[in-house]
Coordinates of C-alpha atoms in Angstrom, one line a residue:
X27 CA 0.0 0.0 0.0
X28 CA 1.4 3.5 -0.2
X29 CA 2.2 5.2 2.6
X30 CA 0.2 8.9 3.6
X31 CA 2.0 11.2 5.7
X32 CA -1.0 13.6 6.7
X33 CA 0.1 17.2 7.6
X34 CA -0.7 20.7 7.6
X35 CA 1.0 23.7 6.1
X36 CA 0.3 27.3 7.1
X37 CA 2.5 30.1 4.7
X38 CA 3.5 33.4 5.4
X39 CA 5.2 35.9 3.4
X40 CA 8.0 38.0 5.8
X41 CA 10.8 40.8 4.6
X42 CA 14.4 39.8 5.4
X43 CA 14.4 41.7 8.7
X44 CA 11.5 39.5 9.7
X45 CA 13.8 35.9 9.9
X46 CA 16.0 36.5 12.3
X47 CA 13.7 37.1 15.5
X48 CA 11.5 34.9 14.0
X49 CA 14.7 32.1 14.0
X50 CA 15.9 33.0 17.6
X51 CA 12.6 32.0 18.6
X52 CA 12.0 29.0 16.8
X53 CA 15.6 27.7 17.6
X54 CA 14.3 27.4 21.6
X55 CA 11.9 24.2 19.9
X56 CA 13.7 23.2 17.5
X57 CA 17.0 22.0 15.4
X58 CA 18.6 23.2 12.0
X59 CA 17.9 20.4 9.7
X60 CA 20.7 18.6 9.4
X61 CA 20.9 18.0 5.5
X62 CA 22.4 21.2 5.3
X63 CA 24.8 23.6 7.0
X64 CA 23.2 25.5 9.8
X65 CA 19.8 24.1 8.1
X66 CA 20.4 25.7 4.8
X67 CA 20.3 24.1 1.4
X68 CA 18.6 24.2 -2.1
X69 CA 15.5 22.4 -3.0
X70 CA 14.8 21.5 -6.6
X71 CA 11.4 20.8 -8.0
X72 CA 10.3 20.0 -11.2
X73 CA 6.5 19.9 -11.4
X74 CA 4.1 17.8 -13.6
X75 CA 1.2 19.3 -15.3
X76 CA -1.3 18.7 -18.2
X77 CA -0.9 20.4 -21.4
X78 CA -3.6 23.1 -20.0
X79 CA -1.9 23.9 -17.0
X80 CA -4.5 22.0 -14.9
X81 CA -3.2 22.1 -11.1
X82 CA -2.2 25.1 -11.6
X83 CA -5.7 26.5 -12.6
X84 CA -6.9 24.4 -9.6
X85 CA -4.6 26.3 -7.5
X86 CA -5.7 29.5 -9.0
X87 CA -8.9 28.9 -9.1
X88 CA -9.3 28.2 -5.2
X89 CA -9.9 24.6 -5.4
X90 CA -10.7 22.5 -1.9
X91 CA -9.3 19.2 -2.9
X92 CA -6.2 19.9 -5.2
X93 CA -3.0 18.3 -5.7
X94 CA 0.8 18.7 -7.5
X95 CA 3.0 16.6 -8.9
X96 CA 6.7 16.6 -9.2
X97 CA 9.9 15.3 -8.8
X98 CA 12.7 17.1 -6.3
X99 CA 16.2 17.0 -5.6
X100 CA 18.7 18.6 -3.6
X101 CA 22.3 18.4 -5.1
X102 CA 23.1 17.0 -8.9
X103 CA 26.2 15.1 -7.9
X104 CA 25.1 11.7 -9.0
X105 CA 24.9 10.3 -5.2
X106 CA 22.3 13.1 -4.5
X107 CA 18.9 11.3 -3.5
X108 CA 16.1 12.2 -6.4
X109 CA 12.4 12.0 -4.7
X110 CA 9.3 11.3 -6.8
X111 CA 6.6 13.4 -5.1
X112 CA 2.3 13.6 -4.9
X113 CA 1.2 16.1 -2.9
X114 CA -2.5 16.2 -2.3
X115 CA -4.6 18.7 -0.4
X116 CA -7.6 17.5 1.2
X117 CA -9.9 20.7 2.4
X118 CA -6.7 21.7 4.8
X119 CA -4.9 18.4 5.2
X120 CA -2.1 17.3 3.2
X121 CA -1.4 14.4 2.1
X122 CA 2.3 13.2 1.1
X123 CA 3.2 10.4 -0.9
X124 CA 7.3 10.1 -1.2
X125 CA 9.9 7.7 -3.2
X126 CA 13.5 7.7 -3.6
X127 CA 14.2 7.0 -7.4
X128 CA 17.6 5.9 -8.2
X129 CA 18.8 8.9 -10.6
X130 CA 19.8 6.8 -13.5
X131 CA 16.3 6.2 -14.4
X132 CA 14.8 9.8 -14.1
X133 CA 15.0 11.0 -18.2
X134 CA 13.1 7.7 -18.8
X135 CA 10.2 9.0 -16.3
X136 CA 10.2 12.4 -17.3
X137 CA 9.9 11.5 -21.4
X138 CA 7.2 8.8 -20.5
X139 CA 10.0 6.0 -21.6
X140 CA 11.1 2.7 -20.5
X141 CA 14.5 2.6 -18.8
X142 CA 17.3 1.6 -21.3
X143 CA 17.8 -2.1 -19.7
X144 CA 13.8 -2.1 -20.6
X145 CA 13.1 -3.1 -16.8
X146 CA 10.3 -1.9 -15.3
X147 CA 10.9 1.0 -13.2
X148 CA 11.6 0.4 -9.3
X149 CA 12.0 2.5 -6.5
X150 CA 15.2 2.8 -4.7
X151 CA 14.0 1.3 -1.8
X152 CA 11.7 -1.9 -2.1
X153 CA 9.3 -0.1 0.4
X154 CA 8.6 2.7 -1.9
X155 CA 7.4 0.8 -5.0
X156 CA 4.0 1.5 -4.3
X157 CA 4.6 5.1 -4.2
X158 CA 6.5 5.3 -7.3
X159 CA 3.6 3.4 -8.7
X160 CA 1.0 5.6 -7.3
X161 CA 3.4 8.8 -9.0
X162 CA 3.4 6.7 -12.3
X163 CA 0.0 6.1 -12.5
X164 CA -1.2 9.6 -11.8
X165 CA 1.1 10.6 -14.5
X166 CA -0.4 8.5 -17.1
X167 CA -3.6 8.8 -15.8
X168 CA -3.9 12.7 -16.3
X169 CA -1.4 12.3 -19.4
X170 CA 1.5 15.1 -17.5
X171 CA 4.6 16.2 -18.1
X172 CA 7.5 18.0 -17.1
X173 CA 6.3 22.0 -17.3
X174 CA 8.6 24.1 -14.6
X175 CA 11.7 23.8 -12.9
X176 CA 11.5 25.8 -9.5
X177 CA 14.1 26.4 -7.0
X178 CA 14.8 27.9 -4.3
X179 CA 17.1 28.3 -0.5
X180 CA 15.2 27.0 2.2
X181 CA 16.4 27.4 5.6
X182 CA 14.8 24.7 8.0
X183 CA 14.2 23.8 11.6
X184 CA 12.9 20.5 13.1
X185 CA 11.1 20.3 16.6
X186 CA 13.5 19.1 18.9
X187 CA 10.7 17.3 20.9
X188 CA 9.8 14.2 17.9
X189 CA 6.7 15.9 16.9
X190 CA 7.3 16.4 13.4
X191 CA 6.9 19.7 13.1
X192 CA 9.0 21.8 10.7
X193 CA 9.5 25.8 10.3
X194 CA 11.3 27.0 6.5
X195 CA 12.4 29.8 5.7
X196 CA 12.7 30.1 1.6
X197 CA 14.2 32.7 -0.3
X198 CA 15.6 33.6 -3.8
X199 CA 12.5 31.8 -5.5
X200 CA 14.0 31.4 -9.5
X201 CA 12.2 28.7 -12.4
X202 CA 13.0 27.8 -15.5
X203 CA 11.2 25.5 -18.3
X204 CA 12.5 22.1 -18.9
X205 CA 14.6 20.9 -22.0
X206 CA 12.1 18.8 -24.2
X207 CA 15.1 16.5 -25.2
X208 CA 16.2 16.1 -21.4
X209 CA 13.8 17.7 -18.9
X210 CA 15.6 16.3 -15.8
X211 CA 19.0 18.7 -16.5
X212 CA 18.1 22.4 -16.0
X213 CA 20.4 24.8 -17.7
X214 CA 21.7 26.8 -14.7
X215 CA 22.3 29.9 -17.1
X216 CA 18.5 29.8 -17.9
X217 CA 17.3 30.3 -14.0
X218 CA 15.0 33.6 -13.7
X219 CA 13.7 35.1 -10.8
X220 CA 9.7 35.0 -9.8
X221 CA 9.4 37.2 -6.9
X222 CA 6.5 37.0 -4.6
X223 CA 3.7 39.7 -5.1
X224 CA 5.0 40.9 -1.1
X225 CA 8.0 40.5 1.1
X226 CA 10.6 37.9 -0.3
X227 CA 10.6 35.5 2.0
X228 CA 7.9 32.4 2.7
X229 CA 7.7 31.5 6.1
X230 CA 6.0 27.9 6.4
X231 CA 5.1 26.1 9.1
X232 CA 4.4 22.0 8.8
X233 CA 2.8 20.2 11.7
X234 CA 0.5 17.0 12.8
X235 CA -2.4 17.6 14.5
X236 CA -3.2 20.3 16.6
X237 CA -1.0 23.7 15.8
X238 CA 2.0 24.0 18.3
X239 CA 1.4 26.3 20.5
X240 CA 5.5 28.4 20.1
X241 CA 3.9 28.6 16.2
X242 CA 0.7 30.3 17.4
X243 CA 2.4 32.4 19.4
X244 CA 5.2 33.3 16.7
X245 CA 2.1 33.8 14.4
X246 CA 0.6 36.4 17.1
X247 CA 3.7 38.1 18.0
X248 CA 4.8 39.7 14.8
X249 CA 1.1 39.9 13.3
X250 CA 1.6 37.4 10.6
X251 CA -0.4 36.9 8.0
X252 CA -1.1 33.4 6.5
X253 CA -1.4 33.2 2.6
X254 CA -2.4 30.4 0.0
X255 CA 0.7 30.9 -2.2
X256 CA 2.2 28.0 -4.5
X257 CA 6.1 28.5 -5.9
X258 CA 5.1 26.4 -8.5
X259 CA 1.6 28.8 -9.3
X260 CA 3.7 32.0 -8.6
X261 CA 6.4 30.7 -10.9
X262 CA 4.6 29.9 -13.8
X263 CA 2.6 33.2 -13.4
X264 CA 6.2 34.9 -13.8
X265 CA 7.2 32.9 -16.4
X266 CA 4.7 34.1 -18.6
X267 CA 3.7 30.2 -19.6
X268 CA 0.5 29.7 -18.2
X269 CA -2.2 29.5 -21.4
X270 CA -3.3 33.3 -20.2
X271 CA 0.5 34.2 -20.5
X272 CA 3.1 36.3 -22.7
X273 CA 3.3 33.1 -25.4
X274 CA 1.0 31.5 -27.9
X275 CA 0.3 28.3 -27.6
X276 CA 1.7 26.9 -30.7
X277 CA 5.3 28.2 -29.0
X278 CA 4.9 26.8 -25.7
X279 CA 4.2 23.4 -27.5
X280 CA 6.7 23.5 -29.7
X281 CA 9.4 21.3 -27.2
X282 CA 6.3 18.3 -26.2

């Protein structure tokens, strides 16, 4: 069966005075992640989506139950863990599927191919095959494909007391569109910026269950204000490649 992790995200957009008393709080509950140093690293995403742009117009449009679909990394040296990724939100839960793909197999995915020793695809961990079949199937199923590279820096905290919840900090928000030959390999010279409508900086705190009560009171104590913002939306709004954008479609469709 694949496995659900059920959370809850709550955003907030803060300028770059705003982190730091915001982190000398949160760093009395909780530890810098330690993927990166001091908690910092780079997230890359590249997001699925039909050829109208649909969970993006769900996004836009509001939608209770909505979902995304994409597939993230955090390095590109070839021992860098690649994750296949369905997010789903349920009214205001989320739901988080999760596999760890081995890396030689990604191009394959992306172009809706076989891997070259035409095996069937498996996850890197015999645990996650139903989860790389759930991301497979959803892909087929709503016939996506690769549409928007996003990155970004995330700073990150974990509770210290095994609760599972998670403050980020992300900054310097930037997407590009993927190669049609080989979506998986962004050209880094491409990168452009897609700043938030706001103050720079996202703010998002993940928990279980009932909201912790040093997040409430970080919320309360500097008068923050949550918003419904998606990088992947925002980005694609900045790109100028949504079917309402800059290009016709006969151009965007050019590379599929």
């Amino acid at each position: 069966m694949p496995s659900f992790l059920a959370r809850y995200e709550f955003k907030y957009l803060v300028p770059p005075e705003g982190v730091a008393p915001i982190r000398d709080i949160t760093r009395a509950y909780c530890e810098p992640d330690a993927y990166g140093q001091d908690g910092m690293y780079e997230v890359n995403s590249l997001y699925f989506d039909d050829w109208d742009w649909l969970t993006a117009r769900m996004t836009l449009g509001g939608a209770r139950n909505r979902f995304k679909v994409r597939i993230r990394t955090y390095g590109w040296e070839a021992s860098d863990a690649v994750f296949l990724e369905l997010k789903d939100r349920v009214g205001t839960t989320i739901l988080k599927q999760r596999a760890l793909m081995d890396r030689r197999y990604v191009k394959a995915l992306c172009l809706g191919q076989l891997p070259d020793d035409g095996e069937p695809f498996r996850a890197a961990r015999a645990s996650h095959q139903p989860d790389l079949e759930a991301f497979r199937n959803r892909v087929d199923r709503l016939d996506l494909r690769p549409r928007l590279w996003v990155r970004y820096v995330r700073e990150a905290y974990g509770s210290a007391f095994g609760d599972g919840a998670r403050l980020t900090f992300d900054s310097a928000l930037q997407v590009q569109l993927p190669d049609a030959d080989d979506p998986y390999v962004p050209d880094h010279t491409q990168w452009m910026d897609a700043p938030w409508d706001g103050p720079p900086v996202m703010v998002e705190m993940k928990f279980n269950g009932a909201f912790p009560e040093w997040m409430r009171w970080i919320v309360q104590r500097f008068g923050l204000l949550r918003i419904s913002g998606s990088k992947y939306v925002n980005g694609a709004l900045r790109s100028g490649h949504l079917p309402w954008g800059s290009l016709e479609r006969s151009e965007r469709w050019t590379a599929f």
